[in-house]
mmCIF file of C-alpha atoms and ligand atoms in Angstrom:
data_model
loop_
_atom_site.group_PDB
_atom_site.id
_atom_site.type_symbol
_atom_site.label_atom_id
_atom_site.label_comp_id
_atom_site.label_asym_id
_atom_site.label_seq_id
_atom_site.Cartn_x
_atom_site.Cartn_y
_atom_site.Cartn_z
ATOM 1 C CA MET A 1 103.918 65.561 98.176
ATOM 2 C CA MET A 2 101.230 63.674 96.322
ATOM 3 C CA LYS A 3 98.867 65.553 94.482
ATOM 4 C CA ARG A 4 96.477 63.173 92.940
ATOM 5 C CA ILE A 5 93.958 60.358 94.923
ATOM 6 C CA GLY A 6 91.248 58.458 93.900
ATOM 7 C CA VAL A 7 88.349 56.949 95.603
ATOM 8 C CA LEU A 8 86.222 54.033 94.451
ATOM 9 C CA THR A 9 83.582 51.956 96.140
ATOM 10 C CA SER A 10 83.480 48.415 95.743
ATOM 11 C CA GLY A 11 81.557 44.908 96.362
ATOM 12 C CA GLY A 12 78.048 45.295 98.019
ATOM 13 C CA ASP A 13 77.001 48.781 98.922
ATOM 14 C CA ALA A 14 76.682 50.104 102.636
ATOM 15 C CA PRO A 15 74.561 53.039 103.766
ATOM 16 C CA GLY A 16 77.658 55.906 104.955
ATOM 17 C CA MET A 17 79.734 55.129 101.667
ATOM 18 C CA ASN A 18 78.543 58.409 100.097
ATOM 19 C CA ALA A 19 79.257 60.516 103.253
ATOM 20 C CA ALA A 20 82.561 58.667 103.148
ATOM 21 C CA ILE A 21 82.922 59.546 99.725
ATOM 22 C CA ARG A 22 82.194 63.366 100.364
ATOM 23 C CA SER A 23 84.656 63.327 103.539
ATOM 24 C CA VAL A 24 87.484 62.236 100.860
ATOM 25 C CA VAL A 25 86.404 64.933 98.314
ATOM 26 C CA ARG A 26 86.592 67.745 100.461
ATOM 27 C CA CYS A 27 88.824 66.830 102.860
ATOM 28 C CA GLY A 28 91.236 65.975 100.392
ATOM 29 C CA ILE A 29 90.637 69.325 98.035
ATOM 30 C CA GLU A 30 90.853 70.977 101.628
ATOM 31 C CA ALA A 31 94.205 69.135 101.979
ATOM 32 C CA GLY A 32 95.677 70.386 98.505
ATOM 33 C CA LEU A 33 95.019 67.619 96.573
ATOM 34 C CA GLU A 34 93.328 66.497 93.164
ATOM 35 C CA VAL A 35 90.478 64.293 93.986
ATOM 36 C CA TYR A 36 89.276 61.780 91.430
ATOM 37 C CA GLY A 37 86.084 59.522 91.593
ATOM 38 C CA ILE A 38 86.572 55.965 90.139
ATOM 39 C CA GLU A 39 83.232 54.228 89.262
ATOM 40 C CA ARG A 40 82.018 50.547 89.617
ATOM 41 C CA GLY A 41 84.946 49.949 91.802
ATOM 42 C CA TYR A 42 87.485 48.265 90.568
ATOM 43 C CA GLU A 43 86.033 47.472 87.789
ATOM 44 C CA GLY A 44 86.062 50.814 86.366
ATOM 45 C CA LEU A 45 89.505 51.381 87.627
ATOM 46 C CA ILE A 46 90.506 48.846 84.737
ATOM 47 C CA ASP A 47 88.271 50.504 82.548
ATOM 48 C CA GLY A 48 89.441 54.120 83.206
ATOM 49 C CA GLU A 49 85.872 55.354 84.131
ATOM 50 C CA ILE A 50 87.194 57.935 86.157
ATOM 51 C CA ARG A 51 86.600 61.541 86.720
ATOM 52 C CA GLN A 52 87.722 64.824 88.347
ATOM 53 C CA MET A 53 85.673 65.255 91.746
ATOM 54 C CA ASP A 54 85.076 69.145 92.809
ATOM 55 C CA ARG A 55 83.603 69.981 96.498
ATOM 56 C CA ARG A 56 80.119 70.616 94.451
ATOM 57 C CA SER A 57 79.976 67.121 93.255
ATOM 58 C CA VAL A 58 79.774 65.215 96.346
ATOM 59 C CA GLY A 59 76.351 68.066 97.621
ATOM 60 C CA ASP A 60 73.339 66.513 98.853
ATOM 61 C CA ILE A 61 74.735 62.597 98.638
ATOM 62 C CA LEU A 62 75.595 63.070 103.303
ATOM 63 C CA GLN A 63 71.692 61.428 103.598
ATOM 64 C CA ARG A 64 71.926 58.974 100.794
ATOM 65 C CA GLY A 65 72.096 55.008 101.119
ATOM 66 C CA GLY A 66 73.754 52.982 98.413
ATOM 67 C CA THR A 67 77.023 54.869 96.392
ATOM 68 C CA ILE A 68 77.071 57.428 93.747
ATOM 69 C CA LEU A 69 80.203 56.139 92.258
ATOM 70 C CA LYS A 70 78.017 52.560 91.897
ATOM 71 C CA THR A 71 79.751 49.487 92.502
ATOM 72 C CA ALA A 72 80.599 45.976 91.504
ATOM 73 C CA ARG A 73 82.125 42.595 92.458
ATOM 74 C CA SER A 74 84.754 42.376 89.859
ATOM 75 C CA GLN A 75 86.169 39.204 88.567
ATOM 76 C CA ARG A 76 88.656 40.568 86.384
ATOM 77 C CA PHE A 77 90.539 42.096 88.865
ATOM 78 C CA MET A 78 91.805 39.208 90.576
ATOM 79 C CA THR A 79 93.640 38.148 87.534
ATOM 80 C CA GLU A 80 96.772 39.085 86.717
ATOM 81 C CA GLU A 81 95.760 40.668 83.504
ATOM 82 C CA GLY A 82 93.001 42.891 85.198
ATOM 83 C CA MET A 83 95.553 44.221 87.736
ATOM 84 C CA THR A 84 98.008 45.285 85.513
ATOM 85 C CA LYS A 85 95.119 47.081 83.891
ATOM 86 C CA ALA A 86 94.386 48.650 86.787
ATOM 87 C CA LEU A 87 97.985 49.860 87.525
ATOM 88 C CA THR A 88 97.952 51.026 84.146
ATOM 89 C CA MET A 89 95.254 53.219 84.422
ATOM 90 C CA LEU A 90 96.226 54.410 88.061
ATOM 91 C CA ASP A 91 99.914 55.865 86.312
ATOM 92 C CA THR A 92 97.903 57.355 83.262
ATOM 93 C CA PHE A 93 95.862 59.363 85.636
ATOM 94 C CA GLY A 94 98.699 59.971 87.963
ATOM 95 C CA ILE A 95 97.212 59.127 90.575
ATOM 96 C CA GLU A 96 99.609 58.107 93.445
ATOM 97 C CA GLY A 97 97.020 57.770 96.304
ATOM 98 C CA LEU A 98 93.522 55.669 96.635
ATOM 99 C CA VAL A 99 90.728 55.385 98.772
ATOM 100 C CA ALA A 100 88.885 52.282 99.083
ATOM 101 C CA ILE A 101 85.944 51.639 100.275
ATOM 102 C CA GLY A 102 83.839 48.088 100.860
ATOM 103 C CA GLY A 103 84.406 44.784 102.822
ATOM 104 C CA ASP A 104 86.853 42.086 102.752
ATOM 105 C CA GLY A 105 87.209 41.670 99.073
ATOM 106 C CA THR A 106 87.742 45.363 98.526
ATOM 107 C CA LEU A 107 89.861 45.242 101.362
ATOM 108 C CA HIS A 108 91.796 42.593 99.879
ATOM 109 C CA GLY A 109 91.775 44.082 96.542
ATOM 110 C CA ALA A 110 93.349 47.000 98.296
ATOM 111 C CA LEU A 111 96.427 44.924 99.681
ATOM 112 C CA GLU A 112 97.491 43.499 96.059
ATOM 113 C CA LEU A 113 97.664 47.003 94.703
ATOM 114 C CA SER A 114 99.444 48.241 97.567
ATOM 115 C CA LYS A 115 102.354 45.349 97.097
ATOM 116 C CA ARG A 116 102.627 46.417 93.467
ATOM 117 C CA GLY A 117 103.737 50.036 94.819
ATOM 118 C CA VAL A 118 100.269 52.092 94.864
ATOM 119 C CA LYS A 119 99.183 53.674 98.647
ATOM 120 C CA VAL A 120 95.783 52.872 99.879
ATOM 121 C CA MET A 121 93.300 53.659 102.524
ATOM 122 C CA GLY A 122 91.034 50.870 102.822
ATOM 123 C CA LEU A 123 87.688 51.760 104.459
ATOM 124 C CA PRO A 124 85.589 49.896 106.355
ATOM 125 C CA GLY A 125 82.095 49.697 104.026
ATOM 126 C CA THR A 126 79.834 46.929 104.471
ATOM 127 C CA ILE A 127 76.898 46.254 106.678
ATOM 128 C CA ASP A 128 78.373 42.872 107.303
ATOM 129 C CA ASN A 129 80.613 43.784 110.278
ATOM 130 C CA ASP A 130 82.629 41.083 109.381
ATOM 131 C CA LEU A 131 85.941 43.330 109.494
ATOM 132 C CA ALA A 132 88.004 41.928 112.900
ATOM 133 C CA TYR A 133 90.299 45.293 113.031
ATOM 134 C CA THR A 134 87.378 47.454 113.576
ATOM 135 C CA ASP A 135 84.801 47.234 116.220
ATOM 136 C CA PHE A 136 82.201 48.806 113.414
ATOM 137 C CA THR A 137 81.960 48.684 109.913
ATOM 138 C CA ILE A 138 80.113 51.388 107.623
ATOM 139 C CA GLY A 139 76.564 50.550 107.463
ATOM 140 C CA PHE A 140 76.087 48.095 110.031
ATOM 141 C CA ASP A 141 74.532 50.868 112.197
ATOM 142 C CA THR A 142 72.008 51.305 109.369
ATOM 143 C CA ALA A 143 71.683 47.922 108.803
ATOM 144 C CA VAL A 144 70.442 47.082 112.096
ATOM 145 C CA SER A 145 68.413 49.822 112.440
ATOM 146 C CA THR A 146 66.301 48.449 109.442
ATOM 147 C CA VAL A 147 66.065 44.674 110.822
ATOM 148 C CA LEU A 148 64.842 46.572 113.769
ATOM 149 C CA ASP A 149 62.091 48.434 112.312
ATOM 150 C CA ALA A 150 60.802 45.154 110.404
ATOM 151 C CA ILE A 151 61.071 43.190 113.583
ATOM 152 C CA THR A 152 58.497 45.867 115.165
ATOM 153 C CA LYS A 153 56.199 45.683 112.640
ATOM 154 C CA ILE A 154 56.539 41.400 111.993
ATOM 155 C CA ARG A 155 55.687 41.517 115.857
ATOM 156 C CA ASP A 156 52.581 43.234 115.311
ATOM 157 C CA THR A 157 50.867 40.693 113.383
ATOM 158 C CA SER A 158 52.980 38.072 114.667
ATOM 159 C CA SER A 159 51.352 38.986 117.901
ATOM 160 C CA ALA A 160 47.715 39.574 116.053
ATOM 161 C CA HIS A 161 47.702 35.678 114.792
ATOM 162 C CA GLU A 162 49.725 33.839 117.514
ATOM 163 C CA ARG A 163 52.787 32.755 115.110
ATOM 164 C CA VAL A 164 56.634 32.510 115.376
ATOM 165 C CA SER A 165 58.586 34.291 112.864
ATOM 166 C CA VAL A 166 61.429 33.164 111.676
ATOM 167 C CA ILE A 167 63.246 36.145 110.248
ATOM 168 C CA GLU A 168 66.727 36.160 107.802
ATOM 169 C CA VAL A 169 69.218 38.593 107.899
ATOM 170 C CA MET A 170 72.265 39.050 105.540
ATOM 171 C CA GLY A 171 76.007 38.949 107.038
ATOM 172 C CA ARG A 172 77.792 36.805 104.827
ATOM 173 C CA ASN A 173 79.617 34.254 107.006
ATOM 174 C CA CYS A 174 79.510 36.379 110.031
ATOM 175 C CA GLY A 175 76.699 36.809 112.657
ATOM 176 C CA ASP A 176 76.943 40.090 114.076
ATOM 177 C CA ILE A 177 73.487 41.483 112.074
ATOM 178 C CA ALA A 178 71.684 38.934 113.581
ATOM 179 C CA LEU A 179 73.425 39.360 117.083
ATOM 180 C CA TYR A 180 72.619 42.859 117.127
ATOM 181 C CA ALA A 181 68.984 42.669 116.037
ATOM 182 C CA GLY A 182 68.120 39.838 118.256
ATOM 183 C CA LEU A 183 69.437 41.332 121.355
ATOM 184 C CA THR A 184 68.225 44.928 120.834
ATOM 185 C CA GLY A 185 64.949 43.533 119.463
ATOM 186 C CA GLY A 186 63.942 41.136 121.557
ATOM 187 C CA ALA A 187 64.194 37.980 119.679
ATOM 188 C CA GLU A 188 64.113 34.841 121.571
ATOM 189 C CA ASP A 189 66.909 33.587 119.990
ATOM 190 C CA VAL A 190 69.270 33.821 117.226
ATOM 191 C CA ILE A 191 70.727 31.360 114.555
ATOM 192 C CA VAL A 192 74.599 32.336 113.406
ATOM 193 C CA PRO A 193 77.260 31.055 111.666
ATOM 194 C CA GLU A 194 79.686 31.093 114.128
ATOM 195 C CA LEU A 195 78.157 28.422 115.803
ATOM 196 C CA PRO A 196 76.403 25.057 115.592
ATOM 197 C CA VAL A 197 72.947 25.026 114.919
ATOM 198 C CA ASP A 198 70.690 22.852 118.365
ATOM 199 C CA ILE A 199 67.519 22.812 117.025
ATOM 200 C CA ASN A 200 65.809 21.112 119.883
ATOM 201 C CA LYS A 201 67.243 24.379 121.802
ATOM 202 C CA ILE A 202 65.229 26.442 119.579
ATOM 203 C CA CYS A 203 62.384 24.110 119.732
ATOM 204 C CA ARG A 204 62.577 24.062 123.953
ATOM 205 C CA LYS A 205 62.175 27.837 124.016
ATOM 206 C CA VAL A 206 58.942 27.907 121.907
ATOM 207 C CA VAL A 207 57.418 25.470 123.202
ATOM 208 C CA ILE A 208 58.245 26.076 126.863
ATOM 209 C CA GLY A 209 57.106 30.407 125.826
ATOM 210 C CA THR A 210 54.021 28.805 124.223
ATOM 211 C CA ASN A 211 53.308 26.609 127.708
ATOM 212 C CA HIS A 212 54.190 30.027 129.937
ATOM 213 C CA GLY A 213 51.563 32.127 127.327
ATOM 214 C CA LYS A 214 54.092 33.336 125.241
ATOM 215 C CA MET A 215 52.330 33.502 122.013
ATOM 216 C CA GLN A 216 54.206 34.881 119.324
ATOM 217 C CA SER A 217 58.489 34.908 119.195
ATOM 218 C CA ILE A 218 60.650 35.990 116.979
ATOM 219 C CA ILE A 219 63.983 33.926 115.821
ATOM 220 C CA ILE A 220 66.336 36.153 113.649
ATOM 221 C CA LYS A 221 68.573 33.829 111.476
ATOM 222 C CA ALA A 222 71.976 34.803 109.744
ATOM 223 C CA GLU A 223 71.839 33.665 105.843
ATOM 224 C CA GLY A 224 75.169 32.113 106.515
ATOM 225 C CA ALA A 225 73.955 29.862 109.309
ATOM 226 C CA PRO A 226 74.456 26.305 108.501
ATOM 227 C CA ILE A 227 70.657 25.690 108.119
ATOM 228 C CA ASP A 228 68.428 26.180 105.545
ATOM 229 C CA SER A 229 66.009 28.869 106.550
ATOM 230 C CA ASN A 230 63.324 26.840 104.306
ATOM 231 C CA GLU A 231 64.409 23.810 106.425
ATOM 232 C CA LEU A 232 64.739 25.092 109.187
ATOM 233 C CA VAL A 233 60.598 26.612 109.851
ATOM 234 C CA GLU A 234 59.134 23.144 108.419
ATOM 235 C CA GLU A 235 61.231 21.490 111.447
ATOM 236 C CA MET A 236 60.075 24.092 113.896
ATOM 237 C CA ILE A 237 56.733 23.453 112.640
ATOM 238 C CA LYS A 238 57.161 19.633 112.567
ATOM 239 C CA ARG A 239 58.338 19.664 116.246
ATOM 240 C CA THR A 240 56.497 22.460 117.861
ATOM 241 C CA GLY A 241 53.098 22.303 116.489
ATOM 242 C CA ARG A 242 53.210 25.722 116.065
ATOM 243 C CA GLU A 243 52.514 28.176 113.187
ATOM 244 C CA VAL A 244 56.067 29.449 111.652
ATOM 245 C CA LYS A 245 56.453 32.299 109.300
ATOM 246 C CA LEU A 246 59.580 32.955 107.348
ATOM 247 C CA VAL A 247 60.591 36.655 106.199
ATOM 248 C CA VAL A 248 64.003 36.972 104.369
ATOM 249 C CA LEU A 249 64.832 40.647 104.587
ATOM 250 C CA SER A 250 67.383 40.462 101.797
ATOM 251 C CA TYR A 251 68.426 43.660 99.855
ATOM 252 C CA LEU A 252 65.898 46.328 102.209
ATOM 253 C CA GLN A 253 68.757 45.721 104.517
ATOM 254 C CA ARG A 254 71.572 47.669 101.941
ATOM 255 C CA GLY A 255 69.203 50.645 101.487
ATOM 256 C CA GLY A 256 68.337 53.409 103.134
ATOM 257 C CA SER A 257 69.211 56.616 104.524
ATOM 258 C CA PRO A 258 72.393 56.158 107.183
ATOM 259 C CA THR A 259 72.109 56.609 110.595
ATOM 260 C CA MET A 260 74.460 59.034 112.494
ATOM 261 C CA ARG A 261 76.255 56.389 113.625
ATOM 262 C CA ASP A 262 77.210 55.378 110.015
ATOM 263 C CA ARG A 263 77.593 59.408 109.092
ATOM 264 C CA LEU A 264 79.836 59.858 111.616
ATOM 265 C CA LEU A 265 81.937 56.757 110.819
ATOM 266 C CA ALA A 266 82.228 57.116 107.440
ATOM 267 C CA THR A 267 83.235 60.869 107.824
ATOM 268 C CA LEU A 268 85.719 60.473 110.078
ATOM 269 C CA CYS A 269 87.479 57.671 108.656
ATOM 270 C CA GLY A 270 87.193 59.720 105.478
ATOM 271 C CA SER A 271 89.231 62.507 106.963
ATOM 272 C CA LYS A 272 91.938 59.889 108.404
ATOM 273 C CA ALA A 273 92.350 58.521 104.871
ATOM 274 C CA VAL A 274 93.200 61.454 103.514
ATOM 275 C CA GLU A 275 95.542 63.217 106.272
ATOM 276 C CA LEU A 276 97.549 59.893 105.929
ATOM 277 C CA LEU A 277 97.683 59.928 102.140
ATOM 278 C CA ALA A 278 98.810 63.904 102.334
ATOM 279 C CA SER A 279 101.474 62.674 104.782
ATOM 280 C CA ASP A 280 102.501 59.675 102.344
ATOM 281 C CA SER A 281 102.129 57.052 104.901
ATOM 282 C CA SER A 282 102.025 54.133 103.922
ATOM 283 C CA SER A 283 98.922 51.525 103.269
ATOM 284 C CA LYS A 284 97.019 51.186 105.954
ATOM 285 C CA ALA A 285 93.265 49.732 107.321
ATOM 286 C CA ILE A 286 91.201 52.833 109.117
ATOM 287 C CA GLY A 287 88.340 51.456 111.302
ATOM 288 C CA VAL A 288 87.472 52.281 114.947
ATOM 289 C CA VAL A 289 88.371 51.096 118.185
ATOM 290 C CA ASP A 290 86.799 51.831 121.543
ATOM 291 C CA GLY A 291 85.449 54.981 119.791
ATOM 292 C CA GLN A 292 88.458 55.851 118.697
ATOM 293 C CA ILE A 293 89.644 56.223 114.685
ATOM 294 C CA MET A 294 92.389 54.049 114.233
ATOM 295 C CA GLU A 295 95.096 52.882 111.206
ATOM 296 C CA TYR A 296 96.433 49.512 111.112
ATOM 297 C CA ASP A 297 98.701 48.098 108.333
ATOM 298 C CA LEU A 298 96.464 47.047 105.813
ATOM 299 C CA ALA A 299 97.854 43.435 105.307
ATOM 300 C CA SER A 300 97.745 42.843 109.657
ATOM 301 C CA ALA A 301 94.422 44.012 109.723
ATOM 302 C CA LEU A 302 93.230 41.251 107.182
ATOM 303 C CA GLU A 303 94.936 38.682 109.159
ATOM 304 C CA MET A 304 92.409 39.288 112.049
ATOM 305 C CA GLU A 305 90.015 36.636 113.162
ATOM 306 C CA HIS A 306 86.615 38.268 113.836
ATOM 307 C CA HIS A 307 84.721 35.968 116.675
ATOM 308 C CA ILE A 308 81.293 36.448 117.581
ATOM 309 C CA ASN A 309 80.332 38.151 121.132
ATOM 310 C CA MET A 310 79.169 35.303 123.747
ATOM 311 C CA ASP A 311 78.432 37.767 126.023
ATOM 312 C CA MET A 312 75.701 39.147 123.925
ATOM 313 C CA TYR A 313 74.860 35.837 122.576
ATOM 314 C CA ASN A 314 74.379 34.335 126.003
ATOM 315 C CA LEU A 315 72.478 37.683 127.040
ATOM 316 C CA ILE A 316 69.642 36.831 124.385
ATOM 317 C CA GLY A 317 69.004 33.683 126.067
ATOM 318 C CA VAL A 318 68.768 34.972 129.886
ATOM 319 C CA LEU A 319 66.545 37.853 128.353
ATOM 320 C CA SER A 320 63.827 36.226 126.325
ATOM 321 C CA LYS A 321 63.309 33.642 128.727
HETATM 322 O O1 F6P B 401 78.562 42.042 101.710
HETATM 323 C C1 F6P B 401 77.219 42.363 101.967
HETATM 324 C C2 F6P B 401 75.804 41.761 101.290
HETATM 325 O O2 F6P B 401 74.532 42.066 101.252
HETATM 326 C C3 F6P B 401 75.853 40.079 102.304
HETATM 327 O O3 F6P B 401 75.246 40.205 103.416
HETATM 328 C C4 F6P B 401 75.381 39.357 101.219
HETATM 329 O O4 F6P B 401 75.316 37.947 101.574
HETATM 330 C C5 F6P B 401 75.730 39.708 99.704
HETATM 331 O O5 F6P B 401 76.594 41.137 100.378
HETATM 332 C C6 F6P B 401 74.720 39.730 98.672
HETATM 333 O O6 F6P B 401 75.688 39.816 97.724
HETATM 334 P P1 F6P B 401 74.976 40.132 96.318
HETATM 335 O O7 F6P B 401 74.832 41.811 96.376
HETATM 336 O O8 F6P B 401 76.294 40.596 95.409
HETATM 337 O O9 F6P B 401 74.102 39.385 96.240
#
């Protein structure tokens, strides 16, 4: 029976990571395990920044963005030397199971550890929603809510000045933040990395809209889309003759108190991770599919390919006519 588990957050922080840590720590203690918090992700694992957590150490964090364990993107962990140090550290602390909370890079790191005999549960913690095995990642809902809040505010000024606004959102190579915010925020169009950019289509939309009296338009552009945001704006000004302003939301999207959906997903995934570790399960990736918390073989989960939801994409075109 496993006695000690560790928990870490790695990669870009995401709202709800703290809720996941709280769930892992408290469910772990409830299951009779000792739970160790590892700071700064795989970096802290290599350096032995490890401390035992008790119930109180995760008090008053459920509602906070960021991560109390801190996070990092570790280059060292990708080397054989770093990996060996990490494994030695786990052995030194007697940690047999690990909960790794993060995005694609974090879960690939978890897979490498699992190949070397560590039981690892991967929790999808990223605002990007780019992990194909789960419908949603922890932090995505909050990030989209933040974008919606920004759209509402930009609309006010954009409408007062009769301007077109291009809003650049995060997501790395995934267009989901743009897609969901575009559909639920009433954008005229979204530009995502998964689809080619049709600048004529976007400009036509703006021109036709203007001719029908639509004096303000919102275009959501994902950061990973194959066109530079400044170039896009310049081109739109040239082709439409309208005033076009760029707003880059950047790190705003990573902060803030997690929504109910993110807290729930984080809490349920954390509890599932402990349940699996306590029952000596092999390494898994945990997520949500059709509203159910699911676990997948870690390697298979990471092989799945994420696709943009074309129905949602097409609906944006219909609704914004
Ligand atoms: O993965 C989360 C994310 O915010 C991406 O959307 C973005 O591309 C990236 O992290 C930014 O990374 P960094 O925090 O290293 O600048």
